[in-house]
Short mmCIF file of C-alpha atoms and ligand atoms in Angstrom, two decimals:
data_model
loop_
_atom_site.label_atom_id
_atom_site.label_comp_id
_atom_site.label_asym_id
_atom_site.label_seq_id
_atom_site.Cartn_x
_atom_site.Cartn_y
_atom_site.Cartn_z
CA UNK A 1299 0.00 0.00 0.00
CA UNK A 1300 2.63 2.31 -0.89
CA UNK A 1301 0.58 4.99 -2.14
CA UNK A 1302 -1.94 5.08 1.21
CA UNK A 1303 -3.32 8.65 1.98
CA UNK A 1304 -2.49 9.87 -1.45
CA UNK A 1305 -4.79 12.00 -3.76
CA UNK A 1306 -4.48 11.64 -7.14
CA UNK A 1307 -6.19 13.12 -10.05
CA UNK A 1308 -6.34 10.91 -13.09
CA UNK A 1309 -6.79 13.29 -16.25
CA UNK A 1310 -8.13 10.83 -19.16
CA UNK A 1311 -8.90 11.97 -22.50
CA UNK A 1312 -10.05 10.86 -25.81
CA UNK A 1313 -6.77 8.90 -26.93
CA UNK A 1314 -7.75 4.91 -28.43
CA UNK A 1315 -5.23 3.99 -25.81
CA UNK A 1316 -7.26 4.59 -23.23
CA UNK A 1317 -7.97 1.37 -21.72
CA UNK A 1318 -4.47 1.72 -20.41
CA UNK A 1319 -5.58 4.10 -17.86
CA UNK A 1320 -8.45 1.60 -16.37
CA UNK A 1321 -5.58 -0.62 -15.78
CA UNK A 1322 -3.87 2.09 -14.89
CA UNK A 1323 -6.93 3.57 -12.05
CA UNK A 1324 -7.15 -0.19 -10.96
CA UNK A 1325 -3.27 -0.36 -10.37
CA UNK A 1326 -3.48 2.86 -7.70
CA UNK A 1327 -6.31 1.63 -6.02
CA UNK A 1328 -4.84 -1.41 -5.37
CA UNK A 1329 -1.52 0.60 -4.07
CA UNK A 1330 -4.11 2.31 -1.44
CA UNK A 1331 -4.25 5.70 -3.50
CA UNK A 1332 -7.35 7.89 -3.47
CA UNK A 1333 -8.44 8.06 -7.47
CA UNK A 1334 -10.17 10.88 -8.68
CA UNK A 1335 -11.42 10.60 -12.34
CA UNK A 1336 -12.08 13.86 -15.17
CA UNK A 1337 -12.64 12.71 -18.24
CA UNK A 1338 -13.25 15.06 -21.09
CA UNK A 1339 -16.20 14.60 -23.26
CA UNK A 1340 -14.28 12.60 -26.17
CA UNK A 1341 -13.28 10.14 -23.60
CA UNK A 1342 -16.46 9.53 -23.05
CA UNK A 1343 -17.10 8.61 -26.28
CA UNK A 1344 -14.88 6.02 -26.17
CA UNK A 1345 -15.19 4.31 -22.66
CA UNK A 1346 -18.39 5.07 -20.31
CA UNK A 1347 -17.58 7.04 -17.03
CA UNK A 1348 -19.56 4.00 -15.52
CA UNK A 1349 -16.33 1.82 -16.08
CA UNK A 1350 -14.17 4.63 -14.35
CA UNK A 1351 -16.25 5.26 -11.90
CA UNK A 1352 -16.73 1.52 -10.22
CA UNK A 1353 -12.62 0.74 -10.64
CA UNK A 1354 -12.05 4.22 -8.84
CA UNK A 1355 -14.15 4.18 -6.22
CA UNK A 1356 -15.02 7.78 -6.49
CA UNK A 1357 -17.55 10.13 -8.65
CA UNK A 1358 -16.18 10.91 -11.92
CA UNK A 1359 -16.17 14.30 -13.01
CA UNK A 1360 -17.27 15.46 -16.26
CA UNK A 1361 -18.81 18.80 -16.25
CA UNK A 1362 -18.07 21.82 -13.90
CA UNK A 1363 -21.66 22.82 -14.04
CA UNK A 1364 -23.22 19.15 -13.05
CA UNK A 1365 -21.49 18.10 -10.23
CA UNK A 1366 -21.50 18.42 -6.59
CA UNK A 1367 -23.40 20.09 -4.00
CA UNK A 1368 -20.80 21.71 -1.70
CA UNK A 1369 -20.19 25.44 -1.75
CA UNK A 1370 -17.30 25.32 -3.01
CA UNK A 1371 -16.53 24.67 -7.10
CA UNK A 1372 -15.26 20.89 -7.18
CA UNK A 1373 -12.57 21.49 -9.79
CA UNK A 1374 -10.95 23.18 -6.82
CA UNK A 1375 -12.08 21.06 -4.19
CA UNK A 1376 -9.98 18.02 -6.13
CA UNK A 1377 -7.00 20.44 -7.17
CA UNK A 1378 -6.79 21.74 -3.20
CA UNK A 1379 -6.71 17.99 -2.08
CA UNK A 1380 -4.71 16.43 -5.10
CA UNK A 1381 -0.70 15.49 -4.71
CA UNK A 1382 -0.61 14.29 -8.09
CA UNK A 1383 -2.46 15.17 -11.81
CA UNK A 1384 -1.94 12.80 -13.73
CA UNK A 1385 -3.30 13.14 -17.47
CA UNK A 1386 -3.19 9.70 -18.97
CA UNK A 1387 -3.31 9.36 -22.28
CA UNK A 1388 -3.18 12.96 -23.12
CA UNK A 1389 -3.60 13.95 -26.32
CA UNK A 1390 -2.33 16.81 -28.81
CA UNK A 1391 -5.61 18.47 -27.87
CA UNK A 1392 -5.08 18.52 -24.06
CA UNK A 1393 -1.39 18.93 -24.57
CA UNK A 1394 -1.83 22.45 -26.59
CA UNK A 1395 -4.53 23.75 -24.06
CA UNK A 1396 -2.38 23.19 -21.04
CA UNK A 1397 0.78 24.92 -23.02
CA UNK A 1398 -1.12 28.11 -23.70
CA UNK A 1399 -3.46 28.27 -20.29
CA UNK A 1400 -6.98 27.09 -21.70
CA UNK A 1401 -9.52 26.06 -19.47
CA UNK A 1402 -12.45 25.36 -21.18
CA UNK A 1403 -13.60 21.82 -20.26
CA UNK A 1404 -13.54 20.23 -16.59
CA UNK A 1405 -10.31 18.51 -17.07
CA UNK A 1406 -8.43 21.43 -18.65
CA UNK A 1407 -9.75 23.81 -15.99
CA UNK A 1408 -8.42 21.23 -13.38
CA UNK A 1409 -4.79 21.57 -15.27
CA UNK A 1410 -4.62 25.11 -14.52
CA UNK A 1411 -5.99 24.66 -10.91
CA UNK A 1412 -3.82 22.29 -9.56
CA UNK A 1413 -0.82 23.18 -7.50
CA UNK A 1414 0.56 20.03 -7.04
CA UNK A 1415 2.70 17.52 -9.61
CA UNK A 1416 1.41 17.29 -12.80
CA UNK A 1417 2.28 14.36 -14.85
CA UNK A 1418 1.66 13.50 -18.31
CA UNK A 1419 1.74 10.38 -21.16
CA UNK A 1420 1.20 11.76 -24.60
CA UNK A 1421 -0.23 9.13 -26.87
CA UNK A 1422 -1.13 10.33 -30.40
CA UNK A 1423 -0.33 9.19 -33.99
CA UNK A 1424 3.53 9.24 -34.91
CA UNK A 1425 2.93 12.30 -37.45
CA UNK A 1426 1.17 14.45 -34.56
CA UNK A 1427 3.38 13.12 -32.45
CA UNK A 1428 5.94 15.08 -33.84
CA UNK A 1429 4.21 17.86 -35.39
CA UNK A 1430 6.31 21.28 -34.50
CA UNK A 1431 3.66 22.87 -32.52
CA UNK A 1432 2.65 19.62 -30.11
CA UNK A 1433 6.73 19.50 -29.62
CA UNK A 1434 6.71 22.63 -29.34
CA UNK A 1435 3.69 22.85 -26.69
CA UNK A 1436 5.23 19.74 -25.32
CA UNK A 1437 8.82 21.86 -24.55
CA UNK A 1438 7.00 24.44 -23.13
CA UNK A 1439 5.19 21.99 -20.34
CA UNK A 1440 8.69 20.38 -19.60
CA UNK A 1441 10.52 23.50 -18.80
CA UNK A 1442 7.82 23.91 -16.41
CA UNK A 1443 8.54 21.15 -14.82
CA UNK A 1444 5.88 19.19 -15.96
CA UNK A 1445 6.93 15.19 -16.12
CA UNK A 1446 6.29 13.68 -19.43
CA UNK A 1447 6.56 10.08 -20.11
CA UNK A 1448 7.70 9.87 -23.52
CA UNK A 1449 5.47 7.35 -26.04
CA UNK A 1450 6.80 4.33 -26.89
CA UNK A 1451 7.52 3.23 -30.46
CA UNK A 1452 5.77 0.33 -31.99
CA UNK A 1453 2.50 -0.63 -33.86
CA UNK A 1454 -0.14 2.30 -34.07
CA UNK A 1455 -4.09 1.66 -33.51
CA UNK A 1456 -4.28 4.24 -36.67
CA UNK A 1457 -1.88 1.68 -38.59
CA UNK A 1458 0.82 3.36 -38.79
CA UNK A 1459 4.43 2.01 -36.97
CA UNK A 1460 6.31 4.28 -34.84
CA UNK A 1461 6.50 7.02 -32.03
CA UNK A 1462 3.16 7.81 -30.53
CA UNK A 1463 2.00 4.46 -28.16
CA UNK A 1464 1.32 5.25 -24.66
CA UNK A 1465 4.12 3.98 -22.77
CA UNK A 1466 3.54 0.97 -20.70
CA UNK A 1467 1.08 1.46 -17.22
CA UNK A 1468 4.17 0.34 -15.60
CA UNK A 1469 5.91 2.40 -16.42
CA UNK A 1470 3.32 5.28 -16.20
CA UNK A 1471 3.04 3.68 -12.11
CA UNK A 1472 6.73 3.51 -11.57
CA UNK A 1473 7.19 7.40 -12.52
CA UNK A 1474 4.40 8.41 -10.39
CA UNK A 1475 5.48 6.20 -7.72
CA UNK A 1476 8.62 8.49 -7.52
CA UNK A 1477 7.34 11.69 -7.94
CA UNK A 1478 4.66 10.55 -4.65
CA UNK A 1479 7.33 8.98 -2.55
CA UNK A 1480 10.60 11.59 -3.08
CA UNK A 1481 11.01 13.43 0.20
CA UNK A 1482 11.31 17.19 -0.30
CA UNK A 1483 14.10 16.85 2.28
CA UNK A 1484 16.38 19.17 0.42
CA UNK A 1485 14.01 22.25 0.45
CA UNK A 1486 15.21 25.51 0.49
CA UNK A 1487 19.10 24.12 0.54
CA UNK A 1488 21.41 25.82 -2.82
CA UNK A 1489 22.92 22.73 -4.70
CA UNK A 1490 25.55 22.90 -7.06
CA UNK A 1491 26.95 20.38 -9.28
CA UNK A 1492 29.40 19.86 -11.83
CA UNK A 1493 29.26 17.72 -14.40
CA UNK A 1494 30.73 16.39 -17.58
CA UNK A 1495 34.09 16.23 -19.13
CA UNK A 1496 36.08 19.50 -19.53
CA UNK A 1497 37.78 20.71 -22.95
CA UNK A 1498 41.11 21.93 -22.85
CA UNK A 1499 42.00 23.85 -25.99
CA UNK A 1500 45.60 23.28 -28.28
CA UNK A 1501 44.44 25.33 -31.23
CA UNK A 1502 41.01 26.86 -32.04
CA UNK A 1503 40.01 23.76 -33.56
CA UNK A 1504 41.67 20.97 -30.96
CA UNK A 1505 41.33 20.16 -27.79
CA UNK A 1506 42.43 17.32 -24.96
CA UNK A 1507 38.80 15.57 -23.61
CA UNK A 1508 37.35 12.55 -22.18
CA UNK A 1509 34.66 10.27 -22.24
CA UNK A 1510 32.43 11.65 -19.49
CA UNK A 1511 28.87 11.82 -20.78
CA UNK A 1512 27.57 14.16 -17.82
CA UNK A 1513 24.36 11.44 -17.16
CA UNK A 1514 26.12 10.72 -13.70
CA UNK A 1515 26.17 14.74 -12.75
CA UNK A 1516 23.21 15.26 -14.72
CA UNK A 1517 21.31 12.33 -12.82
CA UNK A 1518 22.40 14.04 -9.35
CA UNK A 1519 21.30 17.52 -10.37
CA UNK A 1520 17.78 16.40 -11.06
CA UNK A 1521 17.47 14.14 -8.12
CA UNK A 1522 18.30 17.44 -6.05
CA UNK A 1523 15.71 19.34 -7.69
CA UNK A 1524 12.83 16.71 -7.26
CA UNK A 1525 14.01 16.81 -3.78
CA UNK A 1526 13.43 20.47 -3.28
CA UNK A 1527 16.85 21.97 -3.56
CA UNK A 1528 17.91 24.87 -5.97
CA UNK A 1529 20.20 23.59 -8.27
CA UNK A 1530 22.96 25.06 -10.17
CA UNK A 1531 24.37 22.50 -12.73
CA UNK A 1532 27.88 23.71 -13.69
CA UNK A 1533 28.01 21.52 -16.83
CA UNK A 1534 31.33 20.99 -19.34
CA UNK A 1535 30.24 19.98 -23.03
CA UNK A 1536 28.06 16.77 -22.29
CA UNK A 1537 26.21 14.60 -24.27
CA UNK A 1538 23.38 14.01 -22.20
CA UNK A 1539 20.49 15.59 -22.57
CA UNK A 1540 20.19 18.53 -19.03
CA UNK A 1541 17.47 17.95 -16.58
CA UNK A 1542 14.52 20.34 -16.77
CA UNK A 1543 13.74 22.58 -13.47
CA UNK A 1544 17.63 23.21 -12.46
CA UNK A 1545 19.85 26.18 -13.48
CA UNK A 1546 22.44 25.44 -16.07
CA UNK A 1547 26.05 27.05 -16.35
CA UNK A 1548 27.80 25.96 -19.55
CA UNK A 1549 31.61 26.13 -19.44
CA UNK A 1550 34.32 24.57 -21.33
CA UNK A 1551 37.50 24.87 -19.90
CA UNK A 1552 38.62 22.99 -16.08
CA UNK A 1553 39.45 27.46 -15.44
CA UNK A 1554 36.15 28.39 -16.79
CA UNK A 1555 34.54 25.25 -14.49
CA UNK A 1556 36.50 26.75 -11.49
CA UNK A 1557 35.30 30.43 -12.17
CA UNK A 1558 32.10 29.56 -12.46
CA UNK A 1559 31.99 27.34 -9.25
CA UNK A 1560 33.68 29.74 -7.43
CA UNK A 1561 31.35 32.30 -7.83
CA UNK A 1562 28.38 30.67 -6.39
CA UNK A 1563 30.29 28.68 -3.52
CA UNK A 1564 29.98 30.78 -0.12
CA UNK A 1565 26.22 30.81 -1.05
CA UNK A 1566 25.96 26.99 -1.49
CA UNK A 1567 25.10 24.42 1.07
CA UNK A 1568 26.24 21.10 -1.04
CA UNK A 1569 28.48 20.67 -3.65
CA UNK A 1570 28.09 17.59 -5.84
CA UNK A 1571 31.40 17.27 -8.24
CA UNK A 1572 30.77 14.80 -10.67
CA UNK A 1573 32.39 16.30 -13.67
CA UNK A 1574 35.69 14.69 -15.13
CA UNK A 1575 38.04 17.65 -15.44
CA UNK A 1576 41.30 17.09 -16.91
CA UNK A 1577 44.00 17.29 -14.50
CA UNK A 1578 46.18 19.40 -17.85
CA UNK A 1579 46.01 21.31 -20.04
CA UNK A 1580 48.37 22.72 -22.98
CA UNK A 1581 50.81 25.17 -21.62
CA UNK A 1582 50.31 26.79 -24.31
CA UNK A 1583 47.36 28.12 -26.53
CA UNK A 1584 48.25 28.25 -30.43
CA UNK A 1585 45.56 31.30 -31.68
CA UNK A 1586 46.19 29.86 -35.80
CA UNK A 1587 45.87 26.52 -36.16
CA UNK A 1588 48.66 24.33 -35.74
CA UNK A 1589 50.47 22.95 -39.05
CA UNK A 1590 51.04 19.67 -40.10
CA UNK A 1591 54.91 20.41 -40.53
CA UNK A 1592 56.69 17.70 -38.46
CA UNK A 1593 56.74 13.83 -37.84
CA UNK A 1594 56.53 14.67 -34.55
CA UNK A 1595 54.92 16.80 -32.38
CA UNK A 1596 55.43 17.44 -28.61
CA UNK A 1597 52.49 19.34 -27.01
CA UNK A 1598 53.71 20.57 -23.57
CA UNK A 1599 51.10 20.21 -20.83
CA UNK A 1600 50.28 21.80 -17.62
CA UNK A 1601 48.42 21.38 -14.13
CA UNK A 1602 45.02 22.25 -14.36
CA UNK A 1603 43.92 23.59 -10.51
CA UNK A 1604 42.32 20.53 -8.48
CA UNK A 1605 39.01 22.60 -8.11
CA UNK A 1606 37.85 19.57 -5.41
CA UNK A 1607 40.68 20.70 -3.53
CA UNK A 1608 40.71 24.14 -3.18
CA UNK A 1609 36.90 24.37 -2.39
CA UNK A 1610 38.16 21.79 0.65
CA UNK A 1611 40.78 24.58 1.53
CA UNK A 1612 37.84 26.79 1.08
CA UNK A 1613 35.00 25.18 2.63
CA UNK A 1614 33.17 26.48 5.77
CA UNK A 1615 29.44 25.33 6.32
CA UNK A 1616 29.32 23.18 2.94
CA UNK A 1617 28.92 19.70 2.65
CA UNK A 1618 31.22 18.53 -0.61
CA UNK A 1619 30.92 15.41 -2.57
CA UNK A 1620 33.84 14.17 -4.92
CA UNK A 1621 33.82 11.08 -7.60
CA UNK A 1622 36.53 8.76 -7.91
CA UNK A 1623 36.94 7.11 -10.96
CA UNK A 1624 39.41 4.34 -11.00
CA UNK A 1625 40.99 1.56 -13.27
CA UNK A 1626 42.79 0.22 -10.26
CA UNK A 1627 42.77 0.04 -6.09
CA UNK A 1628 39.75 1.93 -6.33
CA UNK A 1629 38.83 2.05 -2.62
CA UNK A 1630 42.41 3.14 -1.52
CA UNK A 1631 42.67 5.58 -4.29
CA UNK A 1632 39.03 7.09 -3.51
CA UNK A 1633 40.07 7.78 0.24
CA UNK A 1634 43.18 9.22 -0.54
CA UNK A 1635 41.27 11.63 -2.55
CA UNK A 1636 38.70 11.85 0.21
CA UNK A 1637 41.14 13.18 2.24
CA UNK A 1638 43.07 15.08 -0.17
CA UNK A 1639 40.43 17.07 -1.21
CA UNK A 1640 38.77 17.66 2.44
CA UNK A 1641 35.76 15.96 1.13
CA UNK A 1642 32.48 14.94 3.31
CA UNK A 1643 31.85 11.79 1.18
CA UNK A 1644 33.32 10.42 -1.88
CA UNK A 1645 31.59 7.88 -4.47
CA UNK A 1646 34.53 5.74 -5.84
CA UNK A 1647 33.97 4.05 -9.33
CA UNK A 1648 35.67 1.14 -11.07
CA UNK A 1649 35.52 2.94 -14.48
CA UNK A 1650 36.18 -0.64 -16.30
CA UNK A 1651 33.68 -2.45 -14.54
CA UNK A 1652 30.92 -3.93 -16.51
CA UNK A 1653 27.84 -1.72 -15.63
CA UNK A 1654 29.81 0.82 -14.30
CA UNK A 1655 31.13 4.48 -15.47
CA UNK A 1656 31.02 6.49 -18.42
CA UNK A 1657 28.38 6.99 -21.13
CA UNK A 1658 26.20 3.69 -19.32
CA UNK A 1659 22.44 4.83 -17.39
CA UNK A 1660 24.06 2.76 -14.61
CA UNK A 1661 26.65 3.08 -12.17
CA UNK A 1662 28.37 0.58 -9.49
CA UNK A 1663 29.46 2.77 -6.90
CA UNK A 1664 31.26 2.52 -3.29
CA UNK A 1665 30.64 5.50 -0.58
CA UNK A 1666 33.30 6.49 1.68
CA UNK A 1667 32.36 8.70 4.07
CA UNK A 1668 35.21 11.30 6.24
CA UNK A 1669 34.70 8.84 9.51
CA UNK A 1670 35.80 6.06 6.74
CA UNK A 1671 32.52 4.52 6.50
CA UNK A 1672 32.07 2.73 3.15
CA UNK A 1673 28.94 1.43 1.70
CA UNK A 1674 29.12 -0.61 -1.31
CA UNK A 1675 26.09 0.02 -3.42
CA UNK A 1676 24.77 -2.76 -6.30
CA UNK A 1677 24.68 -2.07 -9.87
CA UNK A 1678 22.41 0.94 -9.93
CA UNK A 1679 20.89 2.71 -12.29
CA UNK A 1680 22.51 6.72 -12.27
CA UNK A 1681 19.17 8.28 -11.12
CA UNK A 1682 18.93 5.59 -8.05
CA UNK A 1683 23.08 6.06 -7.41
CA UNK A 1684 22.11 10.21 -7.40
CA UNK A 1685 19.25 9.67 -5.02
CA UNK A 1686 21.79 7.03 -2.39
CA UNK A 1687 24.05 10.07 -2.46
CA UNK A 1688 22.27 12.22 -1.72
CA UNK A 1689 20.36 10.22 1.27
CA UNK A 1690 24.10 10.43 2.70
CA UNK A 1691 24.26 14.20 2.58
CA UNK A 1692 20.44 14.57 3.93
CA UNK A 1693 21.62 12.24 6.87
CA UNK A 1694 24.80 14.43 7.19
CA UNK A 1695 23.39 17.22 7.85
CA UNK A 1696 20.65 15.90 9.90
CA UNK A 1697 23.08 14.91 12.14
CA UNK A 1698 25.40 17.97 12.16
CA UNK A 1699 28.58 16.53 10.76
O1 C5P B 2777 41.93 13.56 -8.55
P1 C5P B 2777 40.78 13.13 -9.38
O2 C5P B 2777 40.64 13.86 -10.66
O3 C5P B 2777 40.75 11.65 -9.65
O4 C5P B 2777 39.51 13.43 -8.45
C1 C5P B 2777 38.21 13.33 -8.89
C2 C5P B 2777 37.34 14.29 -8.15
O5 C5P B 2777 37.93 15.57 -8.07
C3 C5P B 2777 36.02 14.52 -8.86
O6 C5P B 2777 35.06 14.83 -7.90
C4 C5P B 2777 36.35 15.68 -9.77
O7 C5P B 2777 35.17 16.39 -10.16
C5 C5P B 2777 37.26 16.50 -8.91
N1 C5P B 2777 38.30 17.22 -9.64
C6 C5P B 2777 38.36 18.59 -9.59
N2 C5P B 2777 39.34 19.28 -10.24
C7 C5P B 2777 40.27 18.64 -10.95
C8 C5P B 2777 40.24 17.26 -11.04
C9 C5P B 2777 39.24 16.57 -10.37
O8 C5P B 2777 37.51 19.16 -8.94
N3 C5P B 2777 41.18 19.33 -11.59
#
């Protein structure tokens, strides 16, 4: 009963997939939750509110102006009471009213009353799917931190294969499961984070790198955020895709990733540094490109500052986290650098491991804490190895050290 004493407001509209969400109003019953159902008329055309209204357990609502007979309007009644909205399937229709502020049915005029999580599953032919303006409309609900579980790819009930299929009610359960059960435990507390690989420059057109794919920082800025923090993500060039809801600082250079952490430091309470900076960089900076005039060519390099380090030097009320990423004695490596760097906890990684490291959605990670605790986590997926950390850091500063 994991969802006990919850209040949720399932949003179903006129999609073909929506049988989906009566498996899907079944499923949080059965968890314990509170289901309250607003269909919009062209979901009634297509299942009866009858059906809705026996799995749910509750009145479904269908018209502002036919329902109830307390004082107070019932659209608000459910949006004061609701922790969730959940809109599943939504469709191109529902999508493009909620971008733009239209409340002109029950369900949309729910959408703009709510002040709790909204969640969404788009389900729509491929072709709508990707039309510019329900992208576009789409874009517009994530940057307001609106959750959107993506459609699935696959066989079409219009016939056509592709992008468009709800996603699974698993899936759909497992997402709102999360955004239900993460604790707001890191309200009102200034997280930043780095993240991603740095680029150190030879020429204009070269530069040293590495592998880092920022999903580890990225993953740790966004669990920060759903916890209640306000994040600043300090990101080098990455190729994953940045979290939604968190405040992003693009830099290049391991100098450029120091500026821009110094600047925000005294007023931050954690400091998360996943990024992989490079340790040099070329003493030297060519401004014309460099010619291909020799069989050999001997680039000088140079220390880049240890940022970890001097924010230890640094550090006053902040709790810092470092990442160790290893190819060998990973544990006695990661708590030299624990110590090294004055850190509060460190998350040591066997970059070689299978499961493990860079580019991968999961991570295999051992914590080593300053009293020389270590907790050896399984294989993880990044978002789950984010959330571990930071239940360390919550517990840190719970307990004052
Ligand atoms: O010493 P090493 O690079 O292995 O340490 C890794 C940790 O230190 C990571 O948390 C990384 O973000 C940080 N680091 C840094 N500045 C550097 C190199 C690493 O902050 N120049």
């Amino acid at each position: 009963m994991e969802l006990q004493n919850q209040e949720i407001i399932l949003g179903v509209t006129g999609g073909i997939a929506i049988h989906k969400s009566l498996d899907l109003a079944s499923q949080l019953v059965k968890r314990g939750a509170s289901v309250h159902v607003v269909m919009t008329e062209h979901a009634t055309r297509l299942v009866q509110p009858m059906q809705f209204q026996v799995i749910s357990r509750n009145p479904v609502l269908l018209d502002l102006f036919n329902s109830g007979s307390d004082w107070k309007p019932v659209h608000i009644d459910l949006a004061d009471r609701a922790n969730l909205l959940a809109i599943v399937p939504a469709t191109a229709n529902i999508v493009g009213k909620m971008a733009n502020g239209i409340a002109d049915d029950a369900l949309s005029t729910v959408a703009v009353s709510v002040h709790c999580p909204i969640l969404i599953a788009p389900a729509m032919n491929g072709y709508m799917y990707q039309n510019p303006f329900v992208q576009a409309n789409l874009q517009k609900l994530r940057e307001h931190d609106i959750e959107i579980v993506e459609p699935a790819s696959g066989a079409l009930a219009c016939g056509y294969e592709g992008v468009g299929r709800l996603n699974e009610v698993d899936v759909i359960l497992e997402r709102m499961t999360q955004i239900l059960t993460t604790p707001k435990d890191l309200q009102g507390k200034r997280v930043v984070v780095t993240a991603g690989p740095t680029r150190e420059y030879l020429d204009p057109v070269r530069f040293i790198s590495n592998r880092s794919s920022g999903k580890m920082g990225y993953a740790v800025a966004e669990a920060a955020h759903r916890r209640g923090a306000t994040v600043i993500l300090i990101s080098g060039p990455a190729t994953a895709e940045p979290p939604t809801g968190v405040e992003l600082r693009n830099v290049e250079t391991a100098l450029e990733m120091q500026e821009a952490i110094l600047d925000v430091f005294d007023q931050t309470d954690i400091v998360v540094m996943a990024a992989a900076v490079a340790d040099y960089r070329p003493q030297a900076f060519s401004h014309q490109k460099i010619k291909k005039t020799t069989d050999q060519l001997t680039i000088p390099l140079e220390k880049n500052p240890d940022i970890a380090q001097s924010l230890g030097q640094r550090k006053a009320h902040q709790i810092t986290v470092g990442f160790a990423a290893e190819t060998s004695d990973l544990l006695e490596n990661a708590q030299r650098k624990l110590v090294a760097k004055n850190l509060d906890l460190i998350a040591a990684n066997d970059v070689l491991a299978e499961g493990a490291g860079f580019e991968g959605d999961t991570n295999i990670v051992t914590l080593i804490d300053h009293a020389g605790n270590c907790q050896q986590l399984p294989l993880l997926s990044k978002r789950d190895v984010a959330h571990r950390i930071l239940d360390r850091v919550v517990a840190m500063m719970q307990s004052g050290n």
